[in-house]
Amino acid sequence: RLSMRSHRRGTKEMDIILGRFADDRLDGLAGEVLDRYEALLEENDQDLYLWVTGQAAAPEGFASLVGEIAGHATARARD
């Protein structure tokens, strides 16, 4: 369910960023981090995009996870 929600966002950019993150990392998330990821998916795509691209600061509760997603997106873009 979280994988599907990661791939089917409101914007193509977030489909790609979160979809790839879910493909590569979702199985490794557990407990509180998995709960935070699920809560993150409730946020709107415009805010998520600004946070992941560093154009706006992510809320404190999401900052670490957003940083992980941003790092993953950067690494995938280099591949």
C-alpha positions as a LaTeX table, in Angstrom:
\begin{tabular}{lrrr}
\hline
Residue & $x$ (\AA) & $y$ (\AA) & $z$ (\AA) \\
\hline
Arg1 & 0.00 & 0.00 & 0.00 \\
Leu2 & 2.78 & 2.49 & 0.86 \\
Ser3 & 4.63 & 1.56 & $-2.31$ \\
Met4 & 1.56 & 2.27 & $-4.40$ \\
Arg5 & 1.01 & 5.60 & $-2.64$ \\
Ser6 & 4.67 & 6.47 & $-3.26$ \\
His7 & 4.36 & 5.81 & $-6.99$ \\
Arg8 & 0.99 & 7.51 & $-7.49$ \\
Arg9 & 1.40 & 11.04 & $-6.24$ \\
Gly10 & $-0.09$ & 14.28 & $-7.52$ \\
Thr11 & 3.00 & 15.35 & $-9.44$ \\
Lys12 & 5.32 & 13.46 & $-11.76$ \\
Glu13 & 8.38 & 14.70 & $-9.87$ \\
Met14 & 7.20 & 13.21 & $-6.60$ \\
Asp15 & 6.07 & 10.01 & $-8.35$ \\
Ile16 & 9.67 & 9.55 & $-9.43$ \\
Ile17 & 11.38 & 10.66 & $-6.21$ \\
Leu18 & 9.16 & 8.77 & $-3.76$ \\
Gly19 & 8.56 & 5.83 & $-6.09$ \\
Arg20 & 12.28 & 5.15 & $-6.46$ \\
Phe21 & 12.84 & 5.63 & $-2.74$ \\
Ala22 & 10.08 & 3.14 & $-1.98$ \\
Asp23 & 11.47 & 0.63 & $-4.49$ \\
Asp24 & 14.94 & 0.79 & $-2.98$ \\
Arg25 & 14.37 & 1.46 & 0.72 \\
Leu26 & 10.81 & 0.76 & 1.83 \\
Asp27 & 11.51 & $-2.85$ & 2.82 \\
Gly28 & 14.28 & $-1.64$ & 5.13 \\
Leu29 & 12.13 & 0.82 & 7.06 \\
Ala30 & 10.63 & $-0.32$ & 10.33 \\
Gly31 & 8.79 & 0.95 & 13.37 \\
Glu32 & 8.81 & 4.68 & 13.96 \\
Val33 & 10.55 & 5.49 & 10.65 \\
Leu34 & 7.92 & 3.55 & 8.71 \\
Asp35 & 5.19 & 5.39 & 10.63 \\
Arg36 & 6.83 & 8.74 & 9.79 \\
Tyr37 & 7.08 & 7.76 & 6.12 \\
Glu38 & 3.37 & 6.96 & 6.09 \\
Ala39 & 2.63 & 10.34 & 7.71 \\
Leu40 & 4.92 & 12.05 & 5.18 \\
Leu41 & 2.83 & 10.61 & 2.36 \\
Glu42 & $-0.15$ & 12.53 & 3.77 \\
Glu43 & 1.59 & 15.85 & 3.04 \\
Asn44 & 0.90 & 17.66 & $-0.21$ \\
Asp45 & 3.29 & 17.20 & $-3.10$ \\
Gln46 & 4.15 & 20.88 & $-3.46$ \\
Asp47 & 5.45 & 20.98 & 0.11 \\
Leu48 & 7.22 & 17.64 & $-0.25$ \\
Tyr49 & 8.98 & 18.81 & $-3.40$ \\
Leu50 & 10.18 & 22.01 & $-1.72$ \\
Trp51 & 11.47 & 20.03 & 1.27 \\
Val52 & 13.22 & 17.33 & $-0.76$ \\
Thr53 & 14.87 & 19.85 & $-3.08$ \\
Gly54 & 15.99 & 22.03 & $-0.17$ \\
Gln55 & 13.94 & 25.04 & $-1.26$ \\
Ala56 & 12.16 & 25.04 & 2.11 \\
Ala57 & 12.96 & 23.49 & 5.46 \\
Ala58 & 11.08 & 20.32 & 6.32 \\
Pro59 & 9.19 & 20.26 & 9.62 \\
Glu60 & 11.33 & 18.95 & 12.46 \\
Gly61 & 9.48 & 15.64 & 12.65 \\
Phe62 & 10.21 & 14.91 & 9.00 \\
Ala63 & 13.66 & 16.51 & 8.60 \\
Ser64 & 15.74 & 13.35 & 8.98 \\
Leu65 & 13.54 & 11.28 & 6.70 \\
Val66 & 13.33 & 14.05 & 4.09 \\
Gly67 & 17.13 & 14.27 & 4.19 \\
Glu68 & 17.36 & 10.54 & 3.54 \\
Ile69 & 14.91 & 10.80 & 0.62 \\
Ala70 & 16.80 & 13.80 & $-0.80$ \\
Gly71 & 20.12 & 11.98 & $-0.56$ \\
His72 & 18.65 & 8.95 & $-2.26$ \\
Ala73 & 17.20 & 11.09 & $-5.06$ \\
Thr74 & 20.56 & 12.78 & $-5.61$ \\
Ala75 & 22.39 & 9.45 & $-5.71$ \\
Arg76 & 19.84 & 7.98 & $-8.14$ \\
Ala77 & 20.11 & 11.03 & $-10.39$ \\
Arg78 & 23.86 & 10.42 & $-10.70$ \\
Asp79 & 23.35 & 6.81 & $-11.82$ \\
\hline
\end{tabular}
